Coordinates of C-alpha atoms in Angstrom, one line a residue:
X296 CA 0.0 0.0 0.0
X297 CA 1.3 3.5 -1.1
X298 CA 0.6 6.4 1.7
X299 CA 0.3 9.5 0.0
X300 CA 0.3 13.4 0.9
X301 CA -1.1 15.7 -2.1
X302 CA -3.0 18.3 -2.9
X303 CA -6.6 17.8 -4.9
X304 CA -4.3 19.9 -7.7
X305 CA -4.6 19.6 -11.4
X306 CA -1.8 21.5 -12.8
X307 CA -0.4 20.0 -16.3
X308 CA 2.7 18.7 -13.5
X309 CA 0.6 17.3 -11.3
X310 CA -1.9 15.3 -14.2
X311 CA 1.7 14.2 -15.7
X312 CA 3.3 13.0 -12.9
X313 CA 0.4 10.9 -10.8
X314 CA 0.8 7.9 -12.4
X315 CA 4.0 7.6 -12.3
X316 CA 4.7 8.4 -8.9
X317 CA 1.9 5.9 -8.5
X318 CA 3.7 2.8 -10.5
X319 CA 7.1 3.4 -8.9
X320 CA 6.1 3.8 -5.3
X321 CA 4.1 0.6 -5.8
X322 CA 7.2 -1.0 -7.1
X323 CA 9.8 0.1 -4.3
X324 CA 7.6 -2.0 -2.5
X325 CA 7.2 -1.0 1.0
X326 CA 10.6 0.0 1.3
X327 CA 12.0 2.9 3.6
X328 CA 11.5 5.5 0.5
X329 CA 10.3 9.0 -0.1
X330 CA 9.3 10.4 -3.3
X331 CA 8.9 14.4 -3.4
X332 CA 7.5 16.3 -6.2
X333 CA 7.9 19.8 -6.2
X334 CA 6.7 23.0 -8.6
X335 CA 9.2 25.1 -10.4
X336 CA 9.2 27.4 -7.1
X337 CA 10.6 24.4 -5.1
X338 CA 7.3 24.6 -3.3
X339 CA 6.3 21.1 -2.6
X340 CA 2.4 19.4 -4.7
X341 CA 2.8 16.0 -3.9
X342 CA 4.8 13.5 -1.5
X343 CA 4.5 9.4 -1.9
X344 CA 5.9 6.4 0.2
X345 CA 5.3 2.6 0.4
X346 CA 6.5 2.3 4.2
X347 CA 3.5 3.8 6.2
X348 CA 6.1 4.4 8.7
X349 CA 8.7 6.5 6.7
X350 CA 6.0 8.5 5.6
X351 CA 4.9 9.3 9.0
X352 CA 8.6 10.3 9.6
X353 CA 8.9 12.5 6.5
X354 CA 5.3 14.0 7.6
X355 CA 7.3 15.1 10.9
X356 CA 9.3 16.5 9.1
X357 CA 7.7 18.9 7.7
X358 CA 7.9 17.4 4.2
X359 CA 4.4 18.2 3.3
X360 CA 2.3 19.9 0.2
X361 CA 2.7 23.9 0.3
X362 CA 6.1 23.4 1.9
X363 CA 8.6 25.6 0.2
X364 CA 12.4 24.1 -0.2
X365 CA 13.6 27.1 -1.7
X366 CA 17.9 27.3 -1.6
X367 CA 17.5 31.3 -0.5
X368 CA 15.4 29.9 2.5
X369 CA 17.0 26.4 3.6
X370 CA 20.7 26.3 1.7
X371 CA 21.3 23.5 0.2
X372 CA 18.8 20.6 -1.1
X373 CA 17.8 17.8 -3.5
X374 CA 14.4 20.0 -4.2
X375 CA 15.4 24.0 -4.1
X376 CA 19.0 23.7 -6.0
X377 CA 18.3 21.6 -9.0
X378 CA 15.4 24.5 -9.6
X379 CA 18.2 27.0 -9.1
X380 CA 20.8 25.1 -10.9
X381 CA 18.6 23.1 -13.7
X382 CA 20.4 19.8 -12.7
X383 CA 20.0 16.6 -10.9
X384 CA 22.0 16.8 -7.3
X385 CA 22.8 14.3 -5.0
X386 CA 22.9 15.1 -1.6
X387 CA 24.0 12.9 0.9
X388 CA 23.9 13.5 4.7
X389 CA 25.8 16.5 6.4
X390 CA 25.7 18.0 2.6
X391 CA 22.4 19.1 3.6
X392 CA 22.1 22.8 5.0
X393 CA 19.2 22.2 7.5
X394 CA 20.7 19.6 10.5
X395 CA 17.4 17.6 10.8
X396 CA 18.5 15.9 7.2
X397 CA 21.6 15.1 8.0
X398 CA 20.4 11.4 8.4
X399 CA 18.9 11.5 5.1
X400 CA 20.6 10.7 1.0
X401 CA 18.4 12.8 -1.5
X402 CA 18.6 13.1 -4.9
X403 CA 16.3 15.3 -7.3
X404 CA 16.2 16.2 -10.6
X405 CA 14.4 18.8 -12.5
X406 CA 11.5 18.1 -14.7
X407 CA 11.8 20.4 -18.2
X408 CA 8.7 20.6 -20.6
X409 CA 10.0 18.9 -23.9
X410 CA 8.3 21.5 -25.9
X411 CA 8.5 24.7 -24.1
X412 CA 12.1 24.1 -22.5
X413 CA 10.6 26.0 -19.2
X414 CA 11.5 24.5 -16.1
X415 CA 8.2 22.6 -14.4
X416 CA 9.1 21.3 -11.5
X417 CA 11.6 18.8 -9.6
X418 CA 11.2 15.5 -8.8
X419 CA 13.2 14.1 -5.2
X420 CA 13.6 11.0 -3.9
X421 CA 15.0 10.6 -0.4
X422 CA 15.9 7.6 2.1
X423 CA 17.7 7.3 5.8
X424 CA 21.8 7.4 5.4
X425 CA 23.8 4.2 4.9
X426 CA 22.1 2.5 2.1
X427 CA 24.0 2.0 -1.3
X428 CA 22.4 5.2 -3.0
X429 CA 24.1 5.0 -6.9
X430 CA 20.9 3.8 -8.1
X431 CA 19.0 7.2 -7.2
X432 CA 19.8 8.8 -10.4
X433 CA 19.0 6.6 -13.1
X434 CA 15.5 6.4 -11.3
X435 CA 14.7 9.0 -10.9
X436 CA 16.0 10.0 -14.2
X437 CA 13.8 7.5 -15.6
X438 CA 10.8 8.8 -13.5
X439 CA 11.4 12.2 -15.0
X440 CA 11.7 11.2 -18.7
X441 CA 8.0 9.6 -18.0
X442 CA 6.5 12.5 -16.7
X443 CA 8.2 14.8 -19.8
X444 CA 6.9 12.2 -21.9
X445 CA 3.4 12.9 -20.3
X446 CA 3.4 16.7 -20.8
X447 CA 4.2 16.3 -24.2
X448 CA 1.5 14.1 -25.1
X449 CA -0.6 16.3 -23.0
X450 CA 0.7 19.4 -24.7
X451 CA -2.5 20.9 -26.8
X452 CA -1.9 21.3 -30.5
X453 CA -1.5 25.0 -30.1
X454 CA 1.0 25.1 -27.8
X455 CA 2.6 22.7 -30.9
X456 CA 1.6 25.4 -33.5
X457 CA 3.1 28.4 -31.2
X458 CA 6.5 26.1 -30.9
X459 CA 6.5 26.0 -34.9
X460 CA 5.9 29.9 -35.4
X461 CA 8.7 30.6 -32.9
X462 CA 11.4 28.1 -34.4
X463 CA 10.2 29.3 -38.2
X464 CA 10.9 33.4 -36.6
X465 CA 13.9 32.9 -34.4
X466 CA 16.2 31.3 -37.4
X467 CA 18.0 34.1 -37.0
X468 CA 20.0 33.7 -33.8
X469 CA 21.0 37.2 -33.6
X470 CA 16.8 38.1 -33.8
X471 CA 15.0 39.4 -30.8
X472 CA 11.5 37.4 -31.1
X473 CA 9.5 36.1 -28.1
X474 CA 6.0 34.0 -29.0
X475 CA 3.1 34.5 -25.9
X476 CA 0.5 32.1 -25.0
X477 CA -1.8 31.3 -22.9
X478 CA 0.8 29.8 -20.0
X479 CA 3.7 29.8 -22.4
X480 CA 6.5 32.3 -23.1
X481 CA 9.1 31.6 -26.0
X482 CA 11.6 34.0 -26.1
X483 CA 15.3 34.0 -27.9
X484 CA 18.5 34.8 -26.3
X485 CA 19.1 38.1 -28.3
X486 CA 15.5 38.7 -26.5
X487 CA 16.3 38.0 -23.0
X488 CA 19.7 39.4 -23.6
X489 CA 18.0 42.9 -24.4
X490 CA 14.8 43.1 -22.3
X491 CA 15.0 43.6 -18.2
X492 CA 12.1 41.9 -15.9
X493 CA 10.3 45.3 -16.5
X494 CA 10.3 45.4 -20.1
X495 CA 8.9 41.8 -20.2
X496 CA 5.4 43.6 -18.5
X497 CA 5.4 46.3 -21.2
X498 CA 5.6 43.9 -23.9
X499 CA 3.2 41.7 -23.0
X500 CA 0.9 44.8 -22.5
X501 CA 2.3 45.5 -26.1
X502 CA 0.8 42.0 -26.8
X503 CA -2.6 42.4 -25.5
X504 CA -2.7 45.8 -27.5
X505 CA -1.9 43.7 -31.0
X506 CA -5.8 43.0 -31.8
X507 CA -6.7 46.4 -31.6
X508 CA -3.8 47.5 -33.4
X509 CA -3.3 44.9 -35.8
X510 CA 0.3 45.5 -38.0
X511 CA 0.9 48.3 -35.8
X512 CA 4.5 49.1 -35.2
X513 CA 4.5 50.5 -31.3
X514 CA 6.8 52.4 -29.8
X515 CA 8.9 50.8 -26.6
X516 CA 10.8 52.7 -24.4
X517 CA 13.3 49.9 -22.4
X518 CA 14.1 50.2 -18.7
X519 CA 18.2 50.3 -19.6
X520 CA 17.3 53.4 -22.0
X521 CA 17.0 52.0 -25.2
X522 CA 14.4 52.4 -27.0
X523 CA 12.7 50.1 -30.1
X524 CA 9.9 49.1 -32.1
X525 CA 7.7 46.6 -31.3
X526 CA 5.7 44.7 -33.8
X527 CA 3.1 42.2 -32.7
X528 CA 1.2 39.1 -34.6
X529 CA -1.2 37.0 -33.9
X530 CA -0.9 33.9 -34.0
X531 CA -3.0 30.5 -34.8
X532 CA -6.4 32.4 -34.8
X533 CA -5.0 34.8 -32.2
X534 CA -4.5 32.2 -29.2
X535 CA -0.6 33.2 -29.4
X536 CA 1.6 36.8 -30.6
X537 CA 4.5 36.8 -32.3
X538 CA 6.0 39.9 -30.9
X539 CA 9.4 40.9 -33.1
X540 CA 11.5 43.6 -31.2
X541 CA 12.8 45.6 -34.4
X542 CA 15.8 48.1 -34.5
X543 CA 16.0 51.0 -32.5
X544 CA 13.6 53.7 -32.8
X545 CA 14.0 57.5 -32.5
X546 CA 13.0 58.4 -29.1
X547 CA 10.0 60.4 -28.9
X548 CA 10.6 64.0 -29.5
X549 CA 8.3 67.1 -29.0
X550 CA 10.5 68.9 -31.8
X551 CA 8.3 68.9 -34.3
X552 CA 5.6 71.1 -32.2
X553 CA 8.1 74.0 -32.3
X554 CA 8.0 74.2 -36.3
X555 CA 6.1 76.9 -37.5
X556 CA 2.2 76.7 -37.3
X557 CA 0.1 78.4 -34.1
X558 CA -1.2 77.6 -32.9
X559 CA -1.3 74.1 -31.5
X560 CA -4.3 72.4 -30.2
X561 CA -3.8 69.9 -27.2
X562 CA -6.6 67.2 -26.5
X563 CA -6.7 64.6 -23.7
X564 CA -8.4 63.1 -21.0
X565 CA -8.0 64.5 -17.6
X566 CA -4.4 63.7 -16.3
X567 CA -3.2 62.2 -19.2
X568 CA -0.6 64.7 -19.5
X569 CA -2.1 67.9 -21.6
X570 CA -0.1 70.6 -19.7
X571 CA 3.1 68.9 -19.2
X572 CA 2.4 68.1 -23.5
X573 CA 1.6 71.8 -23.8
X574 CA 4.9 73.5 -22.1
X575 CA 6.8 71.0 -23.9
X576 CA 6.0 72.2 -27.3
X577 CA 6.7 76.0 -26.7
X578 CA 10.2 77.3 -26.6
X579 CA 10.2 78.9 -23.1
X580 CA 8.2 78.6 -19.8
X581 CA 4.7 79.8 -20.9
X582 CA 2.4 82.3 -19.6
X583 CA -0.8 80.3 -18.6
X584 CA -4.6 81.8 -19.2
X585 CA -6.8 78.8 -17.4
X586 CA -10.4 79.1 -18.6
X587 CA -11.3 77.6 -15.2
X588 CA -10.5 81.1 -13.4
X589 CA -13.5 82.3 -15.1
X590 CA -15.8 80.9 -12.4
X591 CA -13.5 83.0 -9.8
X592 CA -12.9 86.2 -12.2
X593 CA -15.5 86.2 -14.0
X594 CA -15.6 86.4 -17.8
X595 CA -15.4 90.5 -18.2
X596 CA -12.0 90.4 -16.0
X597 CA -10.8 87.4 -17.8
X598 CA -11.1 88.8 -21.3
X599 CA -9.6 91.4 -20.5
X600 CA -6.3 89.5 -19.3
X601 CA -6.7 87.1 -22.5
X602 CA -6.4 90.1 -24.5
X603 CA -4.1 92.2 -23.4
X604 CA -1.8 89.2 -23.5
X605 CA -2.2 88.0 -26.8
X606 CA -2.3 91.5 -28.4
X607 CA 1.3 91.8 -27.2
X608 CA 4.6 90.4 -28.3
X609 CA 6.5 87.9 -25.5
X610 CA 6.3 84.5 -24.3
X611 CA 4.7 81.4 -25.0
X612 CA 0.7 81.3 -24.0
X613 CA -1.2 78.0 -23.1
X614 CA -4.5 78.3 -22.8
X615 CA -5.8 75.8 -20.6
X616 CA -9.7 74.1 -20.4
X617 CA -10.9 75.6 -23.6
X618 CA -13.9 73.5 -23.5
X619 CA -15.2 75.6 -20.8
X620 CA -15.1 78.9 -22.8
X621 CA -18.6 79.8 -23.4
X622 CA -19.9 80.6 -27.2
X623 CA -19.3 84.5 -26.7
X624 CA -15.5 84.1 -25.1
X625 CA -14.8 81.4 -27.2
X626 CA -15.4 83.8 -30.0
X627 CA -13.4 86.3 -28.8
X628 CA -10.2 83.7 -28.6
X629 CA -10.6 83.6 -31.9
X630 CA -10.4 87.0 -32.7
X631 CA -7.2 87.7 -30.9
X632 CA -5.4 84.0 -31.9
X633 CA -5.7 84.9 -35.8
X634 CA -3.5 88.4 -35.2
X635 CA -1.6 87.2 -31.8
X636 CA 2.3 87.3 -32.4
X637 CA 2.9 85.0 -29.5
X638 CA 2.8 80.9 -30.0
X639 CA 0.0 79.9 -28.4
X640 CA -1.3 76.0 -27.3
X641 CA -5.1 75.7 -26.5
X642 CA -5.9 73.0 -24.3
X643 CA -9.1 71.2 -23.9
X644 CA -10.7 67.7 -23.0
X645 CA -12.3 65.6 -26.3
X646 CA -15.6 66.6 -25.2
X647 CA -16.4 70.2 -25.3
X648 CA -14.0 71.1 -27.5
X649 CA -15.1 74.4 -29.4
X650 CA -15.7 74.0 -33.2
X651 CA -14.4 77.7 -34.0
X652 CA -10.9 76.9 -32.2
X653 CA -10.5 72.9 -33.4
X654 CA -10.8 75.1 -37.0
X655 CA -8.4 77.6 -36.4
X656 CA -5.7 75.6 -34.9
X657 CA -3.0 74.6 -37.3
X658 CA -2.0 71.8 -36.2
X659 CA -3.4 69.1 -33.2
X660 CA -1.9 66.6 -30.7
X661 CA -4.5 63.7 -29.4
X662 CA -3.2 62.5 -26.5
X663 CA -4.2 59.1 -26.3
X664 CA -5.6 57.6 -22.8
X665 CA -3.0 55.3 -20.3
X666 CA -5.5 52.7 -20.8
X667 CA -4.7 52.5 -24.3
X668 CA -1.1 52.2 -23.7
X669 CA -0.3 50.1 -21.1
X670 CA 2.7 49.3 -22.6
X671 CA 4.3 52.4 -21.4
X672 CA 3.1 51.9 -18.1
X673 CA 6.5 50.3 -16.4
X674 CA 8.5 52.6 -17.4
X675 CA 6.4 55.9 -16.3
X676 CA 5.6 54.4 -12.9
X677 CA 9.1 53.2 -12.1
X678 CA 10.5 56.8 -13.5
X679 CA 7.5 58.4 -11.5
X680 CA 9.1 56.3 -8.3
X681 CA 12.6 57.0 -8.9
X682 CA 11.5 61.1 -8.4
X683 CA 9.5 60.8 -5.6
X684 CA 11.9 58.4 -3.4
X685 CA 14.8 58.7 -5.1
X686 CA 17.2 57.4 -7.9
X687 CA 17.5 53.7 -7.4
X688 CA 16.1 53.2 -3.7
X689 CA 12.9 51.2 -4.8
X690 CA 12.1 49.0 -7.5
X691 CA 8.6 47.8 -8.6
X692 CA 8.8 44.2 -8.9
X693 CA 7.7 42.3 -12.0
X694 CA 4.5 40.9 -10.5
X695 CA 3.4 44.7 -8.9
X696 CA 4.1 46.0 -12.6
X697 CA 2.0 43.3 -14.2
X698 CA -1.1 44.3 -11.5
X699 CA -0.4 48.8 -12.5
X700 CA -0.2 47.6 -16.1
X701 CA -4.0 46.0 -15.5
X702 CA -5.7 49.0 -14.1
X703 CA -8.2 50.7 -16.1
X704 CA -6.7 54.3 -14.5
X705 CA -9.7 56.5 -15.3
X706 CA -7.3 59.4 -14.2
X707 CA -4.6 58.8 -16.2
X708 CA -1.4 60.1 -15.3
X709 CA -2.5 62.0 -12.3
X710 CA -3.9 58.7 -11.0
X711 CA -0.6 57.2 -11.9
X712 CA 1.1 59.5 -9.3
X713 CA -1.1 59.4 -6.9
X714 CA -0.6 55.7 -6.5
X715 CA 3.4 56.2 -7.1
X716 CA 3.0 58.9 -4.0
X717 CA 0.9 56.2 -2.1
X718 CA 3.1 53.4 -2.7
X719 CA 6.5 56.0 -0.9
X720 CA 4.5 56.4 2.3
X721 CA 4.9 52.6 3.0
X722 CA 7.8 51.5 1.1
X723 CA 10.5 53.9 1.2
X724 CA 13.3 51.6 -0.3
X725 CA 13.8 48.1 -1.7
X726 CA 11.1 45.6 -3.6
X727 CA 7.7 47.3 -4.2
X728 CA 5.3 44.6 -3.9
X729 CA 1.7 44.1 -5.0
X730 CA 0.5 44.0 -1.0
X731 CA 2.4 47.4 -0.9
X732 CA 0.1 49.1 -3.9
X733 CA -3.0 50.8 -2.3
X734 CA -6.4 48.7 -2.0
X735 CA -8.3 50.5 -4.6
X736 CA -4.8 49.3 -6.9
X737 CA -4.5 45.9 -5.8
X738 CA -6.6 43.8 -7.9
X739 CA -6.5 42.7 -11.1
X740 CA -9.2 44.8 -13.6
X741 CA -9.5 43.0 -17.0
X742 CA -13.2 44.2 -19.0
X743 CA -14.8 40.7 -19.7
X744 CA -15.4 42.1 -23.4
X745 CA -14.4 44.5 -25.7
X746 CA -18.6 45.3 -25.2
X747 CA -17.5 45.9 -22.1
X748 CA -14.7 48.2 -22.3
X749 CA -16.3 50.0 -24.8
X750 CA -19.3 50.0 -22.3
X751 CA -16.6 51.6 -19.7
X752 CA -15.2 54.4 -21.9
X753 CA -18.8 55.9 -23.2
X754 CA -19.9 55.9 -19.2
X755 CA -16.5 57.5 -18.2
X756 CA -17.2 60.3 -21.4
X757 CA -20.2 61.2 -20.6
X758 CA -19.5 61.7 -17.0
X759 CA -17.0 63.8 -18.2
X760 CA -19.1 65.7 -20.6
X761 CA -21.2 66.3 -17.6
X762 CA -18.9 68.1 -15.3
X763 CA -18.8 64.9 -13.4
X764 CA -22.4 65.3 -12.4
X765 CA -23.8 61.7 -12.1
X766 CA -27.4 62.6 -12.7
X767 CA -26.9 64.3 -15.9
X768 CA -24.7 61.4 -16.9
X769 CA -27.3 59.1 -16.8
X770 CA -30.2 61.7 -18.7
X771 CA -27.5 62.1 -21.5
X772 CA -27.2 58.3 -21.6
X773 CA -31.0 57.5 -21.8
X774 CA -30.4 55.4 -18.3
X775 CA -31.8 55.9 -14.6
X776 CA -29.3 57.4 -12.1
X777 CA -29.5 53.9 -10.2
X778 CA -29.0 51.9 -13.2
X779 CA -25.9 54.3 -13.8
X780 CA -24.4 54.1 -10.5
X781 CA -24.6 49.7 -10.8
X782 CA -23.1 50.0 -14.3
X783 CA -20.3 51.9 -12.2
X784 CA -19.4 49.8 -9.6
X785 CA -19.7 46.8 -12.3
X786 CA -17.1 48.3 -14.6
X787 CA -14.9 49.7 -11.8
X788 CA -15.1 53.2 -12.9
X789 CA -13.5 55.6 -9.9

């Protein structure tokens, strides 16, 4: 009779490997044998023996499902080091870092998916000191190569079809190509050579993009500096992307709104950068005329500020929240940008936007929402880090990235900060982790549909073109305020 301790489980590992842990502990045959299978964390899934008693020994032990053997944590074992190492160890008595094994021979050996190459999981096998141990290997070895054998049979045919696109696109040694799946990440090692953990979130995000953006070559600013183009694929009806990392890119540059042409019109979303996009594309620190102050001024004491600015010669002018001019000062704008000497950048929100001034404006910028390009998500909020705690003192994590990069952020860049300037007050230095992000930022947002997110984005504009009043919202959308207000909590909108 084999005791067994395992989880009820059903990882690809843990389908492969149950049968054959099965045969083989039946065949050892009541002998004074443990067989430990681990994840590719070292953390332990599943532990068999034939001796009822051994087992209760390796129980006391603390050899047990959810265990973690992890070298960092315990030194030296037959479990944690062939994950760290990718190769079989034998480990025999006081070779073992932690005391209470020093009575024990162990030998594991990591389990590799024959088709992905990624590291699985390890298998151990383990037994009191003294006994002749040169058999461990080959068994083990031969335990292994039947569980591969399993996840390669159980392999689906798209994983198959991914392998072939990658092998057809990396040829080319010297290519930077990496193929995403659903659970499966092929990558070359001119790719792994060029991207850091933080680049591996904006990709993806560059990934999940591709549909929308079919063909489209996308910008990519790396974490060392560099920055690329990124073109993604799909794949095999779209259950993979090829993403190909081409050569590098100009960086973006703001140049080209200094040619001649004024004035400039500016459009975005609240916080998704309008004034910082604005200053950038004057020579000079601008003077700033903030249609908002007309609440406070009042229009007459306004106008006559707007106009005894732009009728003279000097610096810059941005004109911020033009979609709040009414009809009569929004005509008067007009007047004075056709025969104003100064370069001037209006500013105003998608909806709202005067007609006279989206006419007169020589040129336009449409700033596009951070919801639309998550890509460039972990590199502003590690940049936004680095200036509010300092150069190099904290580091958001690959996992925390992976949770910003999911966020609808209905408040943009601003939002963005806010978190950032959230995230300082707890963790000063060191990891960032996703328990360190606020609550509100801690969970994973993904829209169920594109219905959805399409759904999302008309609520969020009309709420917008409403002043953020909820009731009017809901008359301009033909909805009651109730119905509104559930459609808001279901989609997450802040």
């Amino acid at each position: 009779m084999t005791d067994r301790t395992a989880p009820h489980d059903t990882t690809p590992l843990s389908r492969a490997a149950e049968p054959v842990l099965e045969r083989f502990a039946a065949e050892l045959d009541g002998s004074p044998v443990a067989l430990v299978l681990a994840d590719h964390t070292a953390k332990v899934v599943g532990v068999r023996s034939a001796n009822r008693s051994f087992h209760r020994t390796i129980e006391g032990l603390g050899i047990t499902p959810g265990v973690s053997f992890n070298e960092d944590e315990i030194g030296v074992n037959a479990v944690g080091t062939p994950v760290e190492t990718r190769h079989g160890l034998l480990v025999r008595g006081a070779e073992h870092s932690l005391a209470s094994f020093h009575t024990f021979t162990c030998y594991g050996h990591p389990i590799v998916h024959p088709i992905t190459r990624r590291l699985e999981g390890v298998l151990g096998i383990g037994r009191p000191s003294g006994e002749d141990d040169r058999l461990f290997p080959p068994l083990v070895q031969r335990m292994v190569r039947d569980i591969e054998d399993r996840l390669q049979l159980a392999s689906p045919s798209t994983q198959r079809r991914l392998l072939t696109a990658f092998q057809r696109a990396a040829r080319r040694r010297d290519r930077p190509v990496i193929v995403l799946g659903e659970g499966l990440v092929l990558a070359t090692p001119a790719a792994l050579d060029l991207l850091q953990p933080a680049d591996h979130v904006a990709v993806r995000a560059c990934a999940e993009q591709a549909p929308a953006r079919p063909g489209e070559t996308q910008h990519l600013d790396l974490a060392s500096g560099r920055a690329v183009a990124v073109r993604c694929a799909p794949i095999d009806g779209g259950h993979g992307v090829l993403v190909d990392i081409l050569a590098d890119a100009p960086a973006h540059r703001h140049d080209r709104d200094r040619e001649q042409g004024w004035p400039l019109l500016v459009v975005g979303e609240a916080g998704s950068g309008r004034t910082t996009t604005a200053k950038a594309a004057t020579s000079h620190e601008p003077t700033t005329l903030d249609a908002a102050e007309i609440v406070r001024s009042g229009e007459r004491s306004w106008a006559t500020t707007m106009d005894e600015t732009l009728t003279s010669p000097g610096q810059a002018v941005v004109v911020e929240n033009a979609q709040l001019l009414s009809e009569r000062m929004t005509a008067l704008l007009v007047e004075r940008l056709r025969v104003t000497p100064r370069q001037v950048v209006v500013v105003s929100t998608p909806d709202g936007l005067p007609a006279p001034l989206a006419g007169l404006c020589a040129r336009r910028r449409d700033l596009v929402p951070l919801r639309r390009r998550q890509h460039e998500i972990p590199r502003l909020a590690q940049r936004m880090l680095d200036d509010v705690a300092g150069q190099g003192r904290t580091r958001l994590t690959a996992d925390t990235l992976s949770v910003l990069t999911a966020q609808p952020w209905p408040g943009n860049l601003s939002e963005l900060r806010r978190v950032v300037q959230a995230i300082v007050e707890v963790r000063s230095a060191g990891d960032v982790l996703p328990s360190d992000l606020p609550d509100s930022h801690r969970g994973r947002w993904s829209p169920d549909s594109p219905l959805r997110q399409a759904e999302r984005e008309v609520i969020v504009a009309a709420i917008q073109a409403a002043g953020g009043n909820k009731q009017r919202a809901a008359t301009a959308l033909g909805v009651s305020r109730s119905t509104l207000y559930n459609r808001i909590r279901a989609l997450r909108i802040g």
